[in-house]
Short mmCIF file of C-alpha atoms in Angstrom, two decimals:
data_model
loop_
_atom_site.label_atom_id
_atom_site.label_comp_id
_atom_site.label_asym_id
_atom_site.label_seq_id
_atom_site.Cartn_x
_atom_site.Cartn_y
_atom_site.Cartn_z
CA MET B 173 0.00 0.00 0.00
CA LYS B 174 2.85 2.33 0.88
CA LYS B 175 4.28 1.56 -2.57
CA ILE B 176 1.01 2.30 -4.34
CA LEU B 177 0.51 5.72 -2.69
CA PRO B 178 3.62 7.36 -4.17
CA ILE B 179 2.57 6.08 -7.58
CA LEU B 180 -0.88 7.64 -7.28
CA VAL B 181 0.63 10.96 -6.17
CA SER B 182 2.94 10.88 -9.17
CA ILE B 183 -0.01 10.22 -11.51
CA LEU B 184 -1.94 13.15 -10.03
CA VAL B 185 1.06 15.45 -10.37
CA ILE B 186 1.52 14.42 -14.00
CA SER B 187 -2.19 14.96 -14.72
CA GLY B 188 -2.02 18.45 -13.19
CA CYS B 189 0.96 19.35 -15.32
CA THR B 190 -0.79 18.17 -18.48
CA ALA B 191 -3.97 20.33 -17.86
CA SER B 192 -2.01 23.54 -17.31
CA PRO B 193 -0.59 23.77 -20.86
CA LYS B 194 -4.10 23.30 -22.35
CA LYS B 195 -5.35 26.31 -20.35
CA HIS B 196 -2.38 28.37 -21.48
CA ARG B 197 -2.97 27.46 -25.10
CA GLN B 198 -6.58 28.58 -24.76
CA SER B 199 -5.43 31.79 -23.25
CA SER B 200 -2.92 32.18 -26.02
CA SER B 201 -5.64 31.48 -28.56
CA THR B 202 -7.77 34.20 -26.93
CA ASP B 203 -4.90 36.67 -26.92
CA GLU B 204 -4.16 35.99 -30.58
CA SER B 205 -7.84 36.45 -31.43
CA SER B 206 -7.90 39.75 -29.52
CA SER B 207 -4.72 40.83 -31.22
CA GLN B 208 -6.22 40.11 -34.66
CA ILE B 209 -9.31 42.17 -33.84
CA ILE B 210 -7.20 45.10 -32.68
CA THR B 211 -4.87 44.77 -35.62
CA SER B 212 -7.70 44.50 -38.14
CA GLY B 213 -9.39 47.39 -36.38
CA VAL B 214 -6.26 49.52 -36.57
CA ALA B 215 -5.58 48.75 -40.20
CA PRO B 216 -9.06 49.71 -41.53
CA THR B 217 -9.02 52.79 -39.31
CA SER B 218 -5.69 53.81 -40.76
CA GLU B 219 -6.83 53.04 -44.27
CA GLY B 220 -10.16 54.72 -43.58
CA THR B 221 -8.38 57.80 -42.29
CA SER B 222 -6.23 57.92 -45.39
CA ALA B 223 -9.27 57.43 -47.60
CA THR B 224 -11.16 60.13 -45.73
CA SER B 225 -8.22 62.48 -46.03
CA ALA B 226 -7.98 61.76 -49.74
CA ALA B 227 -11.70 62.27 -50.16
CA THR B 228 -11.54 65.51 -48.20
CA SER B 229 -8.59 66.65 -50.25
CA ALA B 230 -10.38 65.77 -53.48
CA THR B 231 -13.48 67.59 -52.32
CA ALA B 232 -11.57 70.67 -51.22
CA LYS B 233 -9.55 70.94 -54.43
CA PRO B 234 -11.60 72.58 -57.22
CA THR B 235 -11.42 70.87 -60.55
CA SER B 236 -10.50 72.86 -63.61
CA ALA B 237 -13.47 71.58 -65.54
CA PRO B 238 -16.43 70.79 -63.28
CA THR B 239 -18.86 68.25 -64.61
CA SER B 240 -22.59 68.66 -64.48
CA ALA B 241 -22.64 66.17 -61.62
CA SER B 242 -20.40 68.42 -59.54
CA LYS B 243 -22.57 71.52 -60.05
CA PRO B 244 -24.70 72.47 -57.06
CA THR B 245 -28.33 71.60 -57.44
CA SER B 246 -29.24 75.16 -56.50
CA THR B 247 -27.88 76.41 -59.83
CA SER B 248 -31.02 75.47 -61.70
CA THR B 249 -33.21 77.27 -59.21
CA SER B 250 -30.98 80.32 -58.77
CA LYS B 251 -31.64 81.70 -62.26
CA PRO B 252 -33.75 84.84 -62.11
CA THR B 253 -37.25 84.45 -63.41
CA SER B 254 -39.14 87.02 -65.41
CA SER B 255 -41.01 88.03 -62.29
CA SER B 256 -37.75 88.89 -60.50
CA THR B 257 -36.23 90.81 -63.42
CA PRO B 258 -35.96 94.52 -62.61
CA VAL B 259 -38.54 96.56 -64.50
CA SER B 260 -37.25 99.51 -66.52
CA PRO B 261 -38.47 102.88 -65.24
CA LEU B 262 -38.96 104.05 -68.83
CA PRO B 263 -42.47 104.11 -70.30
CA GLY B 264 -43.20 100.87 -72.14
CA GLU B 265 -40.31 99.23 -70.23
CA TYR B 266 -37.83 100.39 -72.87
CA THR B 267 -34.23 99.29 -72.33
CA MET B 268 -32.01 101.75 -70.50
CA PHE B 269 -28.52 102.12 -71.93
CA ASP B 270 -25.27 103.33 -70.41
CA ALA B 271 -24.51 107.03 -70.56
CA PRO B 272 -22.28 108.36 -73.36
CA THR B 273 -18.60 108.58 -72.45
CA ASN B 274 -17.52 111.74 -74.29
CA THR B 275 -16.28 114.90 -72.64
CA PRO B 276 -19.47 116.94 -72.20
CA ILE B 277 -20.19 119.47 -74.94
CA GLU B 278 -20.71 122.93 -73.48
CA VAL B 279 -24.08 124.39 -74.47
CA THR B 280 -24.30 128.11 -73.82
CA THR B 281 -27.11 129.21 -71.51
CA THR B 282 -28.52 132.63 -72.34
CA LEU B 283 -31.19 135.04 -71.18
CA SER B 284 -31.79 136.19 -74.74
CA ASP B 285 -30.54 135.03 -78.11
CA PRO B 286 -31.15 137.65 -80.81
CA SER B 287 -28.60 136.21 -83.24
CA GLY B 288 -29.33 132.54 -82.64
CA ASP B 289 -25.62 131.77 -82.26
CA SER B 290 -26.00 130.01 -78.91
CA TRP B 291 -27.89 127.00 -80.28
CA TRP B 292 -26.27 123.55 -80.27
CA ASN B 293 -27.03 122.49 -83.84
CA ASN B 294 -26.58 118.94 -85.17
CA ASP B 295 -27.06 117.88 -88.79
CA LEU B 296 -28.28 114.27 -89.12
CA ARG B 297 -29.22 114.32 -92.80
CA TYR B 298 -26.55 111.88 -94.02
CA GLU B 299 -24.63 110.70 -90.97
CA PHE B 300 -24.19 111.28 -87.26
CA PRO B 301 -22.14 114.41 -86.46
CA THR B 302 -19.67 112.38 -84.37
CA GLU B 303 -19.16 108.83 -83.10
CA ASP B 304 -20.48 109.97 -79.72
CA TRP B 305 -24.01 109.71 -81.07
CA SER B 306 -25.67 106.29 -80.85
CA HIS B 307 -28.41 104.66 -82.90
CA ILE B 308 -30.99 102.63 -81.00
CA TYR B 309 -33.07 99.74 -82.27
CA GLY B 310 -35.04 97.82 -79.67
CA HIS B 311 -32.72 96.51 -76.95
CA ASN B 312 -29.49 97.29 -78.80
CA LEU B 313 -27.24 100.07 -80.02
CA THR B 314 -26.90 99.44 -83.75
CA THR B 315 -25.62 100.90 -87.03
CA PRO B 316 -27.81 103.80 -88.17
CA LYS B 317 -29.45 103.99 -91.60
CA PHE B 318 -29.94 107.25 -93.47
CA TYR B 319 -32.05 108.06 -96.51
CA ASP B 320 -29.81 108.25 -99.56
CA ASN B 321 -31.89 110.80 -101.44
CA GLU B 322 -31.38 114.55 -101.53
CA ALA B 323 -33.50 115.25 -98.44
CA GLY B 324 -31.64 112.65 -96.40
CA GLY B 325 -32.29 112.09 -92.73
CA LEU B 326 -31.92 109.36 -90.10
CA LYS B 327 -34.48 106.71 -91.02
CA MET B 328 -37.43 106.35 -88.66
CA ASP B 329 -39.11 103.55 -90.56
CA GLN B 330 -39.57 100.93 -87.82
CA LYS B 331 -40.92 101.23 -84.32
CA TYR B 332 -38.37 100.99 -81.51
CA LYS B 333 -35.75 102.88 -83.55
CA GLY B 334 -34.22 106.01 -82.08
CA PHE B 335 -31.02 107.79 -81.10
CA GLN B 336 -28.99 108.85 -78.07
CA THR B 337 -27.11 112.17 -77.98
CA PRO B 338 -23.61 112.73 -76.62
CA LEU B 339 -23.14 114.20 -73.15
CA PHE B 340 -23.60 117.95 -72.92
CA HIS B 341 -23.55 120.52 -70.14
CA HIS B 342 -25.73 123.59 -69.62
CA THR B 343 -26.95 125.69 -66.68
CA GLY B 344 -30.43 126.69 -67.84
CA ALA B 345 -33.89 126.32 -66.30
CA LYS B 346 -35.47 125.71 -69.70
CA LEU B 347 -34.44 123.73 -72.78
CA GLU B 348 -35.79 124.40 -76.25
CA PHE B 349 -35.75 121.79 -79.02
CA ASN B 350 -36.09 122.01 -82.79
CA ILE B 351 -36.14 118.55 -84.37
CA GLY B 352 -35.97 118.91 -88.14
CA ILE B 353 -38.08 116.41 -90.15
CA SER B 354 -36.27 116.01 -93.47
CA GLN B 355 -38.96 113.96 -95.24
CA VAL B 356 -42.20 112.07 -94.65
CA ASN B 357 -43.18 109.09 -96.81
CA ASN B 358 -46.24 106.89 -97.06
CA ALA B 359 -45.84 103.50 -95.37
CA SER B 360 -47.90 100.34 -95.50
CA GLY B 361 -49.77 98.77 -92.62
CA LYS B 362 -52.61 99.67 -90.33
CA PRO B 363 -51.95 102.56 -87.91
CA ASP B 364 -51.49 101.67 -84.26
CA THR B 365 -53.91 104.01 -82.53
CA SER B 366 -53.33 102.55 -79.06
CA VAL B 367 -49.97 104.20 -78.25
CA PRO B 368 -48.15 107.55 -78.68
CA THR B 369 -45.86 107.97 -81.68
CA GLY B 370 -42.73 108.36 -79.59
CA TYR B 371 -40.90 109.66 -76.53
CA PHE B 372 -37.99 111.92 -75.68
CA PHE B 373 -36.28 110.63 -72.53
CA PHE B 374 -33.96 112.85 -70.50
CA TYR B 375 -31.15 111.80 -68.13
CA ASP B 376 -28.59 113.34 -65.83
CA LYS B 377 -24.88 112.49 -66.06
CA ASN B 378 -25.30 109.57 -63.64
CA VAL B 379 -27.84 107.80 -65.88
CA ASN B 380 -30.77 108.80 -63.71
CA TYR B 381 -33.95 108.96 -65.78
CA LEU B 382 -35.66 112.32 -65.23
CA SER B 383 -39.20 111.06 -65.64
CA ASN B 384 -40.92 114.40 -65.02
CA LEU B 385 -39.24 115.85 -68.13
CA THR B 386 -40.35 113.16 -70.60
CA HIS B 387 -41.78 114.66 -73.78
CA THR B 388 -44.39 112.54 -75.54
CA VAL B 389 -44.86 112.79 -79.31
CA GLU B 390 -48.59 112.33 -79.63
CA GLN B 391 -50.44 110.57 -82.43
CA GLU B 392 -50.77 112.42 -85.75
CA THR B 393 -48.09 114.94 -84.68
CA ILE B 394 -45.90 114.10 -87.69
CA THR B 395 -47.86 114.09 -90.94
CA ALA B 396 -47.12 114.50 -94.64
CA LYS B 397 -46.42 118.25 -94.36
CA THR B 398 -44.51 118.28 -91.06
CA THR B 399 -41.03 119.81 -91.27
CA ASN B 400 -40.22 120.46 -87.61
CA LEU B 401 -41.00 119.31 -84.08
CA HIS B 402 -40.70 122.23 -81.69
CA PHE B 403 -41.10 121.93 -77.91
CA TYR B 404 -39.77 123.10 -74.55
CA VAL B 405 -38.69 121.16 -71.46
CA THR B 406 -38.99 122.79 -68.05
CA GLY B 407 -39.41 121.60 -64.49
CA GLU B 408 -37.34 120.26 -61.64
CA HIS B 409 -33.92 118.91 -62.69
CA THR B 410 -33.96 120.56 -66.12
CA VAL B 411 -30.59 122.04 -65.21
CA ASP B 412 -29.30 118.49 -64.64
CA VAL B 413 -30.10 117.21 -68.14
CA ALA B 414 -26.87 115.80 -69.58
CA TYR B 415 -28.15 113.80 -72.58
CA PHE B 416 -31.39 112.58 -74.08
CA GLU B 417 -32.86 109.89 -76.31
CA PHE B 418 -35.65 109.62 -78.85
CA ARG B 419 -37.61 106.36 -79.14
CA LEU B 420 -40.10 105.73 -81.95
CA ASN B 421 -42.98 103.92 -80.31
CA ALA B 422 -45.07 103.34 -83.45
CA LEU B 423 -45.14 104.54 -87.04
CA THR B 424 -46.64 107.98 -87.24
CA PHE B 425 -49.93 108.29 -89.12
CA LYS B 426 -52.78 110.51 -90.23
CA GLY B 427 -56.20 108.90 -90.43
CA SER B 428 -55.64 105.49 -91.99
CA GLN B 429 -52.26 106.35 -93.55
CA ASN B 430 -48.96 105.29 -91.92
CA TYR B 431 -45.75 107.26 -92.49
CA ASN B 432 -42.05 106.80 -92.06
CA PHE B 433 -39.88 109.89 -91.76
CA GLY B 434 -36.34 111.22 -91.58
CA ILE B 435 -34.74 113.22 -88.78
CA GLY B 436 -32.55 115.86 -90.41
CA ASN B 437 -31.56 118.09 -87.49
CA VAL B 438 -31.44 117.99 -83.70
CA ASN B 439 -31.01 121.51 -82.33
CA VAL B 440 -30.96 122.49 -78.65
CA HIS B 441 -30.98 125.80 -76.80
CA SER B 442 -30.58 126.41 -73.05
CA TRP B 443 -32.47 129.31 -71.50
CA GLU B 444 -31.55 130.89 -68.19
CA ARG B 445 -35.19 131.39 -67.18
CA ILE B 446 -38.48 129.66 -67.79
#
């Protein structure tokens, strides 16, 4: 019995030694598994950080040629609509143009003018006096057309035609205008009896439209025998007038007969008093 007991103790000791390595291996297996999770977690994080940085860099760097996909969706809705387009202050919503750029022409202001030498006279029978004059057609400044016959004159043969004068300077309270009509010719079509024949618009040097000074050319003002339009402009800001425009609003007429006409002269006088 004494001999058997040491043998049993030895067996138990050996069994205990054999179980311990199995537990260690399990622990080792767990550690390795944890290490793989951490490692795999670190690697994607690192790669993800790099990818995020690259994506951020790519987003932050503007491309030289954006594609339609890269355009903000707000672009299509940011275009102004007709309802948000500023309305022109001119009658009929005519287009306003920039002011002339010439050095202002000095127009003498007088109290009396017995000799008539103080008028600013401009001959438009065959061409504009200078390049500082502009021809208007609709929404554009265009090349003027003149009658090539003896009477000549700037052609007013289509509505929305007109002209813009150069800048001028005066100090008067009243302006007088003589607009020479070089010829009047029969034109086809039915007269437009719903609108005035035309307008003279006046502006200061800063392109402010002086609405209270607008001169309207009424219907049947220019007829077959008309040779001159004569009128005065007075009122607040007359002294500030720095240039003006004429706009043909419709062909002039008499009864059922339409006319086109030529503008031969544009003459202006500045008076010190009303």
